[in-house]
Amino acid sequence: MNNFVYHNPTELIFGKGQISVLADKVQKLGKSILLVYGGGSIKRTGLYDKVIAILQEQGCTVNEVAGVEPNPRLSTVQKGIDLCKQNKIDWILAVGGGSVIDAAKAMATGAVYEGNVWDFYSRKAVPKGALPLGTILTLAATGSEMNRGSVITNWETQEKHGGTGTFPTFSILDPEHTFSVPKDQTIYGICDIMSHVFEQYFSHTENIPLQTRFAESILLTVIENAQKAIDNPNDYDARANLLYCGTMALNGTLPVGVVTDWATHSIEHAVSAIYDIPHGGGLAIIFPQWMRYVYKENVERFKRFAIHVWNVDPAGKSDDEIALAGIEATEAFFKKIGAPTRLADYQITDEKIDEMAKKATPFGPIGNFKKLHAEDVAQILRMSL
Ligand code: NZQ
Ligand code: ZN
């Protein structure tokens, strides 16, 4: 195990009815609020009205950025930064999925920065401060509610990059807020959560039994609850377990002391920068192909994955056969729950493969399990067509 420092300052407030803590947060953080939300789901579910009622009762002044896009755009982030700078905003409240939270993080860091917030995504600068951010999460997927990452798309240059944002001060996770998540987004969220675990599980770091078993527990819990949430969107326990898995998969618990990978996320970001496809859908397509491309780098790890996660019976099988059975089980699971399996499902052909491969590797080779150059990425994308 490698050395590590673990610090996560986000207060996680989990469960039914926890929105009531918002009043207390206003007292602590201030009454001038920028409310950030997406394309309207929170208005349809009534969550917007509940939030506004609490804020009004507390005598807050509320400015709003509505319409944050899935794959949130720099132009929308800029609107929020302008509002913060013009209105002496005390803190930002993001209500929605990962896109809303990521956009709000960029607004929070950009609001106290003189330069262009894109500097934090093009690796020109690192944020030195941020406005406080609270979140009310409505979709189990990204883990953005308890990490400092933020992924923004610069639509003009067709670049999508993860950058350093800011940890939320607090995040409210009520499983009932996820009952209304449509079937397709539920599926994408499941694929994203599992992919976050894969990125941190497939590692050459040795002697990490606790991190390994944490990762396997998250995968097993997602696998157990996925179909239940898809079949019965109002299943509180299934939604609650997926929600908590989403947070734990990417809140800094899994990567401590471990060299992690993240190549597949870079590849997916390059695909969605050009084709604007759902993040979890792209991952479901690309991850099994990445696994096939790299598994020989550490067959033992893939054997363990097959046996411990997918219950593959090793009897009578070669090492390669066991490893490949685990990869096939992953692919079969994604297919069974209704995730896309080929880039063709999004009408993506080989036309822009080289462009995507270049976009996936703008700062040099990606990944650690196997270092991938643009030619490797192109090969994985071809396998995904
Ligand atoms: O925009 P609204 O109307 O709110 O609708 C959203 C959106 O259309 C809808 N939705 C969310 N909660 C709902 C709901 N619909 C009904 N009921 C609810 N309760 O779902 C759609 C997708 O939302 P979005 O926020 O885009 O999804 P997700 O949470 O999967 O976020 C995806 C974004 O996060 C980035 C991705 O790249 C992508 O841009 N990521 C962020 C990460 C991070 N910050 O740590 C890590 C991830 O790997 C990921 O890259
Ligand atoms: Zn992801």
mmCIF file of C-alpha atoms and ligand atoms in Angstrom, residues 37-45 47 67-72 95-102 105 137-153 160-163 175-182 184-186 188-189 192-193 195-196 199 250 262 265 268-269 272 277-280 283, ligand 1:
data_model
loop_
_atom_site.group_PDB
_atom_site.id
_atom_site.type_symbol
_atom_site.label_atom_id
_atom_site.label_comp_id
_atom_site.label_asym_id
_atom_site.label_seq_id
_atom_site.Cartn_x
_atom_site.Cartn_y
_atom_site.Cartn_z
ATOM 1 C CA TYR A 37 -30.692 23.602 -11.283
ATOM 2 C CA GLY A 38 -31.174 21.713 -14.540
ATOM 3 C CA GLY A 39 -33.747 21.478 -17.287
ATOM 4 C CA GLY A 40 -36.858 21.342 -15.164
ATOM 5 C CA SER A 41 -37.062 17.971 -13.398
ATOM 6 C CA ILE A 42 -37.075 19.665 -9.985
ATOM 7 C CA LYS A 43 -40.041 21.796 -11.029
ATOM 8 C CA ARG A 44 -41.970 18.730 -12.218
ATOM 9 C CA THR A 45 -41.336 16.803 -8.998
ATOM 10 C CA LEU A 47 -38.716 19.808 -5.143
ATOM 11 C CA GLY A 67 -31.271 25.000 -17.462
ATOM 12 C CA VAL A 68 -27.873 23.519 -16.651
ATOM 13 C CA GLU A 69 -27.343 20.969 -19.432
ATOM 14 C CA PRO A 70 -26.469 17.302 -18.946
ATOM 15 C CA ASN A 71 -22.737 17.553 -19.821
ATOM 16 C CA PRO A 72 -22.775 21.112 -18.432
ATOM 17 C CA VAL A 95 -30.298 21.022 -6.752
ATOM 18 C CA GLY A 96 -30.006 18.203 -9.277
ATOM 19 C CA GLY A 97 -27.696 15.548 -10.667
ATOM 20 C CA GLY A 98 -23.965 15.547 -11.246
ATOM 21 C CA SER A 99 -24.157 18.057 -14.090
ATOM 22 C CA VAL A 100 -25.869 20.659 -11.913
ATOM 23 C CA ILE A 101 -23.428 20.069 -9.069
ATOM 24 C CA ASP A 102 -20.378 20.172 -11.369
ATOM 25 C CA LYS A 105 -18.653 23.925 -8.416
ATOM 26 C CA LEU A 137 -28.703 15.463 -5.014
ATOM 27 C CA THR A 138 -31.476 14.010 -7.187
ATOM 28 C CA LEU A 139 -29.661 11.251 -9.104
ATOM 29 C CA ALA A 140 -27.370 8.414 -7.970
ATOM 30 C CA ALA A 141 -24.362 8.460 -10.270
ATOM 31 C CA THR A 142 -21.350 10.725 -10.190
ATOM 32 C CA GLY A 143 -20.332 11.078 -6.537
ATOM 33 C CA SER A 144 -19.902 14.798 -7.192
ATOM 34 C CA GLU A 145 -21.915 15.403 -4.001
ATOM 35 C CA MET A 146 -18.919 14.348 -1.910
ATOM 36 C CA ASN A 147 -15.831 15.016 -4.019
ATOM 37 C CA ARG A 148 -14.058 18.040 -5.422
ATOM 38 C CA GLY A 149 -14.129 17.029 -9.075
ATOM 39 C CA SER A 150 -16.066 18.893 -11.713
ATOM 40 C CA VAL A 151 -16.438 18.071 -15.400
ATOM 41 C CA ILE A 152 -17.237 20.893 -17.811
ATOM 42 C CA THR A 153 -17.685 20.998 -21.580
ATOM 43 C CA LYS A 160 -14.737 18.128 -22.095
ATOM 44 C CA HIS A 161 -12.366 18.080 -19.153
ATOM 45 C CA GLY A 162 -12.457 17.194 -15.490
ATOM 46 C CA GLY A 163 -10.911 19.826 -13.269
ATOM 47 C CA PRO A 175 -33.587 8.610 -1.706
ATOM 48 C CA GLU A 176 -37.153 9.819 -2.339
ATOM 49 C CA HIS A 177 -35.715 12.630 -4.466
ATOM 50 C CA THR A 178 -34.491 9.921 -6.849
ATOM 51 C CA PHE A 179 -37.846 8.112 -7.273
ATOM 52 C CA SER A 180 -38.602 10.228 -10.352
ATOM 53 C CA VAL A 181 -35.320 9.476 -12.146
ATOM 54 C CA PRO A 182 -36.379 7.934 -15.489
ATOM 55 C CA ASP A 184 -32.622 5.375 -18.815
ATOM 56 C CA GLN A 185 -30.972 7.783 -16.369
ATOM 57 C CA THR A 186 -31.233 5.173 -13.592
ATOM 58 C CA TYR A 188 -26.704 5.305 -16.816
ATOM 59 C CA GLY A 189 -26.187 6.121 -13.145
ATOM 60 C CA ASP A 192 -21.303 5.256 -13.938
ATOM 61 C CA ILE A 193 -21.095 4.077 -10.313
ATOM 62 C CA SER A 195 -17.250 2.367 -13.715
ATOM 63 C CA HIS A 196 -15.935 4.564 -10.901
ATOM 64 C CA GLU A 199 -11.246 2.811 -12.434
ATOM 65 C CA LEU A 250 -16.136 8.398 -5.636
ATOM 66 C CA TRP A 262 -9.184 6.679 -15.139
ATOM 67 C CA HIS A 265 -13.305 8.196 -18.254
ATOM 68 C CA GLU A 268 -15.715 8.680 -22.640
ATOM 69 C CA HIS A 269 -15.258 12.414 -22.106
ATOM 70 C CA SER A 272 -19.260 12.970 -25.313
ATOM 71 C CA ILE A 277 -23.986 11.300 -25.326
ATOM 72 C CA PRO A 278 -24.904 10.406 -21.703
ATOM 73 C CA HIS A 279 -21.764 9.779 -19.667
ATOM 74 C CA GLY A 280 -22.939 6.462 -18.148
ATOM 75 C CA LEU A 283 -18.935 4.093 -20.146
HETATM 76 O O1 NZQ B 1 -31.768 18.661 -16.044
HETATM 77 P P1 NZQ B 1 -32.907 18.045 -15.293
HETATM 78 O O2 NZQ B 1 -34.228 18.498 -15.754
HETATM 79 O O3 NZQ B 1 -32.732 18.139 -13.802
HETATM 80 O O4 NZQ B 1 -32.913 16.468 -15.681
HETATM 81 C C1 NZQ B 1 -31.806 15.611 -15.446
HETATM 82 C C2 NZQ B 1 -31.009 15.306 -16.717
HETATM 83 O O5 NZQ B 1 -31.820 15.392 -17.855
HETATM 84 C C3 NZQ B 1 -32.346 14.255 -15.074
HETATM 85 N N1 NZQ B 1 -32.632 14.117 -13.638
HETATM 86 C C4 NZQ B 1 -31.790 14.280 -12.606
HETATM 87 N N2 NZQ B 1 -32.416 14.007 -11.446
HETATM 88 C C5 NZQ B 1 -33.692 13.689 -11.766
HETATM 89 C C6 NZQ B 1 -33.839 13.762 -13.159
HETATM 90 N N3 NZQ B 1 -35.001 13.524 -13.794
HETATM 91 C C7 NZQ B 1 -36.058 13.188 -13.011
HETATM 92 N N4 NZQ B 1 -35.999 13.081 -11.662
HETATM 93 C C8 NZQ B 1 -34.832 13.320 -11.010
HETATM 94 N N5 NZQ B 1 -34.789 13.168 -9.668
HETATM 95 O O6 NZQ B 1 -31.314 13.347 -15.440
HETATM 96 C C9 NZQ B 1 -30.618 13.859 -16.558
HETATM 97 C C10 NZQ B 1 -29.135 13.658 -16.356
HETATM 98 O O7 NZQ B 1 -28.654 14.448 -15.285
HETATM 99 P P2 NZQ B 1 -27.090 14.682 -15.077
HETATM 100 O O8 NZQ B 1 -26.908 15.564 -13.919
HETATM 101 O O9 NZQ B 1 -26.460 15.078 -16.384
HETATM 102 O O10 NZQ B 1 -26.573 13.189 -14.769
HETATM 103 P P3 NZQ B 1 -25.368 12.690 -13.918
HETATM 104 O O11 NZQ B 1 -25.614 12.848 -12.468
HETATM 105 O O12 NZQ B 1 -25.091 11.350 -14.440
HETATM 106 O O13 NZQ B 1 -24.152 13.682 -14.293
HETATM 107 C C11 NZQ B 1 -23.414 13.518 -15.475
HETATM 108 C C12 NZQ B 1 -22.295 14.535 -15.557
HETATM 109 O O14 NZQ B 1 -21.361 14.371 -14.474
HETATM 110 C C13 NZQ B 1 -20.022 14.221 -15.003
HETATM 111 C C14 NZQ B 1 -20.290 13.581 -16.341
HETATM 112 O O15 NZQ B 1 -19.177 13.671 -17.189
HETATM 113 C C15 NZQ B 1 -21.476 14.361 -16.828
HETATM 114 O O16 NZQ B 1 -21.082 15.608 -17.348
HETATM 115 N N6 NZQ B 1 -19.196 13.494 -14.028
HETATM 116 C C16 NZQ B 1 -18.844 14.112 -12.902
HETATM 117 C C17 NZQ B 1 -18.035 13.529 -11.949
HETATM 118 C C18 NZQ B 1 -17.633 14.210 -10.707
HETATM 119 N N7 NZQ B 1 -17.913 15.480 -10.559
HETATM 120 O O17 NZQ B 1 -17.037 13.625 -9.829
HETATM 121 C C19 NZQ B 1 -17.501 12.178 -12.140
HETATM 122 C C20 NZQ B 1 -18.207 11.415 -13.194
HETATM 123 O O18 NZQ B 1 -17.362 10.401 -13.637
HETATM 124 C C21 NZQ B 1 -18.675 12.204 -14.355
HETATM 125 O O19 NZQ B 1 -17.643 12.362 -15.328
#
